[in-house]
């Protein structure tokens, strides 16, 4: 897989117009591919690969949470998305983990308080799988599934609907 599916997902979720977040997320897949190509055996290379992989997972998570928010998700989905965006600014895997652990309670709130409908359940299940992904191949599959789901949902980025249809 190349990063074209990831780019399609970003555009599907955030719309065709560039926004701050879509501009920030767009290069994440390419950055991972670049460090994988250049990686040499050794600790420093592995740390960089791990860091770029974590950033890609954050980007996928942010995209899924944006879908959830667009489906009528409540404050919890917005809080988790904002936390992931904060973690995206971290300079290392350890700093990413620390940023997320500091406000880890918002994940629990998301999974317990979310107003659930069929589409939201699908997005939330993909988000949970994203949290557990441990390889680029798993992430590639999740990106493909997220893009398919985003294309199938009955809304467009920026719609002013009050919430999901019943």
C-alpha positions as MATLAB code, in Angstrom:
seq = 'XXXXXXXXXXXXXXXXXXXXXXXXXXXXXXXXXXXXXXXXXXXXXXXXXXXXXXXXXXXXXXXXXXXXXXXXXXXXXXXXXXXXXXXXXXXXXXXXXXXXXXXXXXXXXXXXXXXXXXXXXXXXXXXXXXXXXXXXXXXXXXXXXXXXXXXXXXXXXXXXXXXXXX';
ca = [
       0.000    0.000    0.000;
       1.168    3.509   -0.633;
       0.032    6.604    1.111;
      -2.673    7.409   -1.459;
      -5.363    5.610    0.577;
      -4.267    7.531    3.650;
      -4.469   10.794    1.670;
      -7.952    9.827    0.449;
      -9.007    9.164    4.034;
      -7.733   12.569    5.181;
      -9.612   14.282    2.347;
     -12.773   12.248    2.944;
     -12.799   13.080    6.650;
     -11.592   16.688    6.657;
     -12.782   17.774    3.201;
     -10.888   18.756    0.055;
      -9.849   22.166    1.384;
      -6.609   22.157    3.350;
      -7.027   22.811    7.056;
      -4.406   23.041    9.784;
      -5.112   19.504   10.949;
      -5.297   17.922    7.490;
      -2.010   19.610    6.574;
      -0.442   18.259    9.763;
      -1.764   14.717    9.224;
      -1.109   14.439    5.485;
       2.643   13.649    5.584;
       2.533   11.078    8.421;
       2.288    7.981    6.220;
       5.056    9.187    3.901;
       7.281    9.978    6.887;
       6.908    6.411    8.171;
       7.671    4.960    4.750;
      10.779    7.166    4.478;
      12.238    6.069    7.820;
      11.460    2.431    7.036;
      13.416    2.742    3.779;
      16.351    4.446    5.487;
      16.377    2.355    8.677;
      19.576    0.559    9.546;
      19.964   -2.036   12.257;
      20.470   -0.193   15.487;
      18.652    1.473   18.307;
      18.408    4.985   16.857;
      16.814    3.754   13.624;
      14.326    1.624   15.532;
      13.400    4.541   17.788;
      12.694    6.696   14.727;
      10.585    3.954   13.090;
       8.614    3.497   16.324;
       8.084    7.244   16.633;
       6.846    7.618   13.037;
       4.572    4.587   13.450;
       3.057    6.091   16.619;
       2.467    9.371   14.803;
       0.684    7.539   11.967;
      -1.515    5.725   14.503;
      -2.307    9.097   16.094;
      -3.223   10.500   12.668;
      -5.543    7.579   11.970;
      -7.052    7.916   15.448;
      -7.618   11.653   14.967;
      -9.329   10.962   11.629;
     -11.610    8.333   13.171;
     -12.506   10.609   16.060;
     -13.310   13.390   13.614;
     -15.711   10.967   11.903;
     -17.223   10.183   15.283;
     -17.596   13.880   16.086;
     -19.200   14.495   12.683;
     -21.659   11.671   13.367;
     -22.893   13.550   16.390;
     -20.339   12.398   18.908;
     -20.363   14.323   22.117;
     -17.774   16.182   24.145;
     -15.850   12.984   24.936;
     -14.964   12.272   21.299;
     -13.818   15.872   20.884;
     -11.687   15.660   24.052;
      -9.990   12.446   22.902;
      -9.333   13.921   19.453;
      -7.783   17.009   21.053;
      -5.648   14.802   23.317;
      -4.385   12.859   20.290;
      -3.605   16.143   18.540;
      -1.606   17.251   21.593;
       0.246   13.915   21.631;
       1.067   14.375   17.937;
       3.267   17.337   18.980;
       5.391   15.160   21.276;
       9.034   14.672   20.202;
       9.310   10.951   21.122;
       7.309    7.783   21.724;
       7.888    8.206   25.465;
       6.538   11.777   25.330;
       3.511   10.580   23.303;
       2.793    7.959   25.972;
       3.182   10.526   28.760;
       0.846   12.998   27.046;
      -1.829   10.340   26.635;
      -1.420    8.870   30.113;
      -1.778   12.314   31.692;
      -5.382   12.500   30.438;
      -6.105    8.801   29.920;
      -9.433    9.140   31.703;
     -10.939   10.745   28.573;
     -10.632    7.379   26.795;
     -12.684    5.714   29.512;
     -15.267    8.486   29.252;
     -15.413    8.028   25.474;
     -16.068    4.323   25.690;
     -18.625    4.551   28.512;
     -20.548    7.759   27.801;
     -20.724    7.808   24.008;
     -24.154    8.058   22.435;
     -23.970    4.974   20.276;
     -25.602    4.364   16.944;
     -24.631    1.826   14.310;
     -22.228    4.112   12.429;
     -20.671    5.388   15.648;
     -20.182    1.808   16.861;
     -18.290    0.987   13.643;
     -16.072    4.060   13.948;
     -15.415    3.397   17.627;
     -14.516   -0.251   16.911;
     -12.000    0.874   14.262;
     -10.600    3.421   16.697;
     -10.133    0.701   19.304;
      -8.344   -1.495   16.740;
      -6.122    1.497   15.892;
      -5.119    1.773   19.551;
      -4.063   -1.887   19.449;
      -2.344   -1.908   16.039;
       1.258   -3.020   16.280;
       2.479   -3.061   12.691;
       2.405   -1.008    9.522;
       0.487   -3.837    7.823;
      -2.253   -3.730   10.453;
      -2.387    0.044   10.125;
      -2.613   -0.236    6.323;
      -5.648   -2.503    6.703;
      -7.218   -0.111    9.202;
      -6.659    2.857    6.874;
      -8.359    0.927    4.061;
     -11.303    0.018    6.289;
     -11.548    3.574    7.670;
     -11.629    5.014    4.150;
     -14.378    2.576    3.121;
     -16.371    3.460    6.215;
     -15.888    7.211    5.711;
     -17.055    6.916    2.101;
     -20.151    4.941    3.166;
     -21.307    7.320    5.893;
     -24.294    9.511    5.157;
     -22.722   12.916    5.717;
     -20.105   15.180    4.235;
     -17.418   17.121    6.108;
     -18.812   20.415    7.297;
     -22.468   19.339    7.206;
     -24.553   21.275    9.691;
     -26.727   18.349   10.738;
     -27.902   18.207   14.322;
     -26.877   14.584   14.699;
     -27.061   11.133   13.178;
     -30.231    9.863   11.591;
     -32.194    7.280   13.518;
];
